[in-house]
XYZ file of C-alpha atoms in Angstrom:
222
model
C 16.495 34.029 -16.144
C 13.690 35.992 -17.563
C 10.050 35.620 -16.716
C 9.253 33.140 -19.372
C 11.942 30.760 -18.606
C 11.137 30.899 -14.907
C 7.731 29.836 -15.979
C 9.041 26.933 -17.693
C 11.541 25.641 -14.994
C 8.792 25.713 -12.717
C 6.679 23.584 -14.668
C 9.038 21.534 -15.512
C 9.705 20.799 -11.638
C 5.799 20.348 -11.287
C 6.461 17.295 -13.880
C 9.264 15.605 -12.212
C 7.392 16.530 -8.791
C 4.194 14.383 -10.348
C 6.701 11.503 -12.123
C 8.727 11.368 -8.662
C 5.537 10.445 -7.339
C 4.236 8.234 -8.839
C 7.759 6.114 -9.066
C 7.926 6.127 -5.682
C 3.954 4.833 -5.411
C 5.418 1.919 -8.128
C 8.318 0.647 -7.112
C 8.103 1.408 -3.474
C 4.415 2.022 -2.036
C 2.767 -0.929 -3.322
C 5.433 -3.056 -2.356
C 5.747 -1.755 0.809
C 1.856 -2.184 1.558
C 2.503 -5.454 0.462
C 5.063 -6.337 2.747
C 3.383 -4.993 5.755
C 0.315 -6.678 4.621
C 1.818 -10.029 5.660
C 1.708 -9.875 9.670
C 3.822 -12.660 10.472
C 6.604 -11.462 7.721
C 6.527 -7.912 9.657
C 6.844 -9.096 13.109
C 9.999 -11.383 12.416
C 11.463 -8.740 10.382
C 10.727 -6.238 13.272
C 12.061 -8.605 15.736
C 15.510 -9.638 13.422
C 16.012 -5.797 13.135
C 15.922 -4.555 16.633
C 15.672 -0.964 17.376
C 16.830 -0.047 13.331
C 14.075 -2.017 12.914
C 11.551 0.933 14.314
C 13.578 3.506 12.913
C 12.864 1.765 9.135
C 9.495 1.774 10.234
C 9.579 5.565 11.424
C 10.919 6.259 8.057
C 7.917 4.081 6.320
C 5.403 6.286 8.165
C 7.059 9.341 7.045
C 7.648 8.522 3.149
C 3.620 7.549 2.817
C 2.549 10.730 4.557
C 4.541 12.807 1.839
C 3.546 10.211 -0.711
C -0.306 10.828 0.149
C -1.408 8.208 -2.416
C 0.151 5.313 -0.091
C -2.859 4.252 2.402
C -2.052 4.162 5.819
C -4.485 2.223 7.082
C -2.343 -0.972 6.771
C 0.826 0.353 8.026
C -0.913 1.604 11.254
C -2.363 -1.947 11.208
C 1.405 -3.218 10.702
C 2.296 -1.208 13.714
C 0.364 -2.668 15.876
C 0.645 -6.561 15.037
C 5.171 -5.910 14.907
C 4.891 -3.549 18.264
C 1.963 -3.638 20.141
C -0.987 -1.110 20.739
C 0.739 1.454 22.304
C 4.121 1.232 20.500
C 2.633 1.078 17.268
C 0.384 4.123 18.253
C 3.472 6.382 19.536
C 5.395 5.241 16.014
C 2.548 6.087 13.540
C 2.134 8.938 15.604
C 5.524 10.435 15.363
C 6.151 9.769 11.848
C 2.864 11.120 10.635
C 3.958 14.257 12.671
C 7.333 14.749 10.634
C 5.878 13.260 7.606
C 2.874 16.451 7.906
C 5.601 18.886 8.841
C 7.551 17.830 5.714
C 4.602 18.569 3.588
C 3.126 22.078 5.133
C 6.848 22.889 4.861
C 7.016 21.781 1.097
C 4.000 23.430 0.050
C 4.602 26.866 2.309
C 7.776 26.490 -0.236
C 6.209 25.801 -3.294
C 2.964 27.294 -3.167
C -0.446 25.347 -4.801
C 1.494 23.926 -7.694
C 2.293 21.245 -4.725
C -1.009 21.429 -3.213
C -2.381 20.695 -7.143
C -0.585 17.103 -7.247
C -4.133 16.493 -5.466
C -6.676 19.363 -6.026
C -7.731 21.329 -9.540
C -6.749 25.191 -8.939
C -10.588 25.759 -8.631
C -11.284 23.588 -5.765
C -8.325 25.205 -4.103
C -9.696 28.546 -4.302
C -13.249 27.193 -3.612
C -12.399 24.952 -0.728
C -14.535 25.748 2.636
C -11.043 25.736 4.821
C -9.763 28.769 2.706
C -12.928 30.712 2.711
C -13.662 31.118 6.236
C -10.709 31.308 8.576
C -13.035 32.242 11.636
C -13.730 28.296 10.983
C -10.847 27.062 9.950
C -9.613 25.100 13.474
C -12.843 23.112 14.048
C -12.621 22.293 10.647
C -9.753 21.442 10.425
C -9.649 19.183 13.526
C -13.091 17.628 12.322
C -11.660 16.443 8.902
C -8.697 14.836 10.678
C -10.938 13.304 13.431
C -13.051 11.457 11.092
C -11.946 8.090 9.630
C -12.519 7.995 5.780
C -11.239 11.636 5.251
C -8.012 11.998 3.131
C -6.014 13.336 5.841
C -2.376 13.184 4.009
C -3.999 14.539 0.815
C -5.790 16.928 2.897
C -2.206 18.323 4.556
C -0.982 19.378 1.291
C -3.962 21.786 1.069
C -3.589 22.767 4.990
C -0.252 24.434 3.812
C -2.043 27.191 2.094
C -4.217 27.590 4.598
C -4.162 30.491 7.044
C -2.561 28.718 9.897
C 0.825 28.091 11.550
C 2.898 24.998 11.602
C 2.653 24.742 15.480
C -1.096 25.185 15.171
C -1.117 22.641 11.758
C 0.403 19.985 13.810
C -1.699 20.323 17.458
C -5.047 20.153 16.029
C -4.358 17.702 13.084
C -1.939 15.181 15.077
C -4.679 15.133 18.254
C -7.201 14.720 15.713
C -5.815 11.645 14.518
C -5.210 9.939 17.859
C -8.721 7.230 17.628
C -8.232 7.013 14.380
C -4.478 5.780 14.546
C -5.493 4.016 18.113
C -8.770 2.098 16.269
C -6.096 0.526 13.598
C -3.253 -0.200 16.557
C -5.505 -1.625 18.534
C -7.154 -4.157 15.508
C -3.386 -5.109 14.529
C -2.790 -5.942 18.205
C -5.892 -7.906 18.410
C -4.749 -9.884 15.314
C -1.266 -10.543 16.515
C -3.108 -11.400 19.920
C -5.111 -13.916 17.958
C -8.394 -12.517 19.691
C -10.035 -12.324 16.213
C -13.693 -11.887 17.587
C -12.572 -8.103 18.894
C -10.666 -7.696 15.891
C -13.381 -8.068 13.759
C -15.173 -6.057 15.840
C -12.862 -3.150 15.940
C -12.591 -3.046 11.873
C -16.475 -3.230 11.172
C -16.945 -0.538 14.119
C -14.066 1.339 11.662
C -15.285 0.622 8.360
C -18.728 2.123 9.934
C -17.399 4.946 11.032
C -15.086 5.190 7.924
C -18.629 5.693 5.338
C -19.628 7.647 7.636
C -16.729 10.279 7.759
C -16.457 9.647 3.739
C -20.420 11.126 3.424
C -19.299 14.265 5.798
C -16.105 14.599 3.497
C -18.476 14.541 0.531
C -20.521 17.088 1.491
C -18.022 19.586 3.168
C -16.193 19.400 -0.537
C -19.509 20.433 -1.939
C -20.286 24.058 0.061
């Protein structure tokens, strides 16, 4: 195969990369938000399906991480109405760990024509976590601490950054912890029926969340 035709299988992959995508956001992420999106419908299907039952959901966790335009926010919500707080943590926790290692992995592989399913060339050669690797770890950790940040977006660009997979997963999986813990504990407090710390919990979120958006806004920009 000579260097044109490499060219050309290569974008072609890039195509049926972006279609796979976006088939899999169709036909299976929305209904899937959907169906986790109605508590009561989760929980019995939880409790009909045993311990498969948190295996399905493992793989859930894992297939929106890799499918970064799948929120997460109600499936970590999901979690912890169907298993509790601390079950639901330890579940979103583990499958957003293989579902990020699946993606560094992918795009280590494949270079930024994965990375560019969510950022222009230019904004992967601008971005602030590329430029300075001196900074790259408290960045890093910041942008996955803060709620409102695209963090599965943001781990297709963290596989071109300078940075192990060891060192990917420590910083980026503790960073997550309150966020993952915030929407556990909310989906607990629902399936508790205390609604008045529920409520609490999400505005507390969704304040933090516009918060973490503005900080995401402006790190984009330098």
């Amino acid at each position: 195969m000579n260097e044109r035709q490499r060219k050309m299988a290569a974008a072609a992959g890039f195509i049926v990369f972006i279609l796979f995508l976006a088939a899999v956001f169709v036909f299976i992420g929305r209904p899937l938000i959907e169906f986790v999106s109605e508590p009561e419908q989760f929980r019995e299907w939880v409790d009909e399906h045993g311990f498969s039952g948190k295996l399905l959901f493992l793989g859930m966790v894992i297939l929106q991480v890799f499918v970064a335009f799948i929120p997460g926010e109600p499936m970590e919500i999901g979690a912890g109405y169907a298993f509790g707080a601390v079950e639901g943590t330890l579940l979103c926790l583990m499958g957003c760990a293989i579902g990020s290692a699946l993606v560094f992995l992918f795009v280590r592989r494949f270079g930024k024509k994965a990375a560019a399913v969510f950022f222009s060339e230019e904004k992967l050669n601008s971005f602030r976590l590329f430029r300075n690797p001196r900074r790259l770890k408290r960045l890093m950790f910041l942008l996955f601490l803060l709620p409102g940040t695209p963090k599965d977006m943001l781990t297709y660009a963290a596989g071109l950054a300078p940075i192990t997979l060891p060192q990917f997963l420590l910083i980026s999986m503790t960073a997550r912890i309150p966020s993952i813990i915030t929407s556990t504990v909310g989906g607990n407090a629902l399936g508790s029926e205390n609604y008045s710390f529920a409520l609490i919990v999400f505005a507390a979120t969704l304040a933090i969340s516009a918060i973490g958006s503005l900080v995401y806004g402006r790190i984009k920009k330098v």
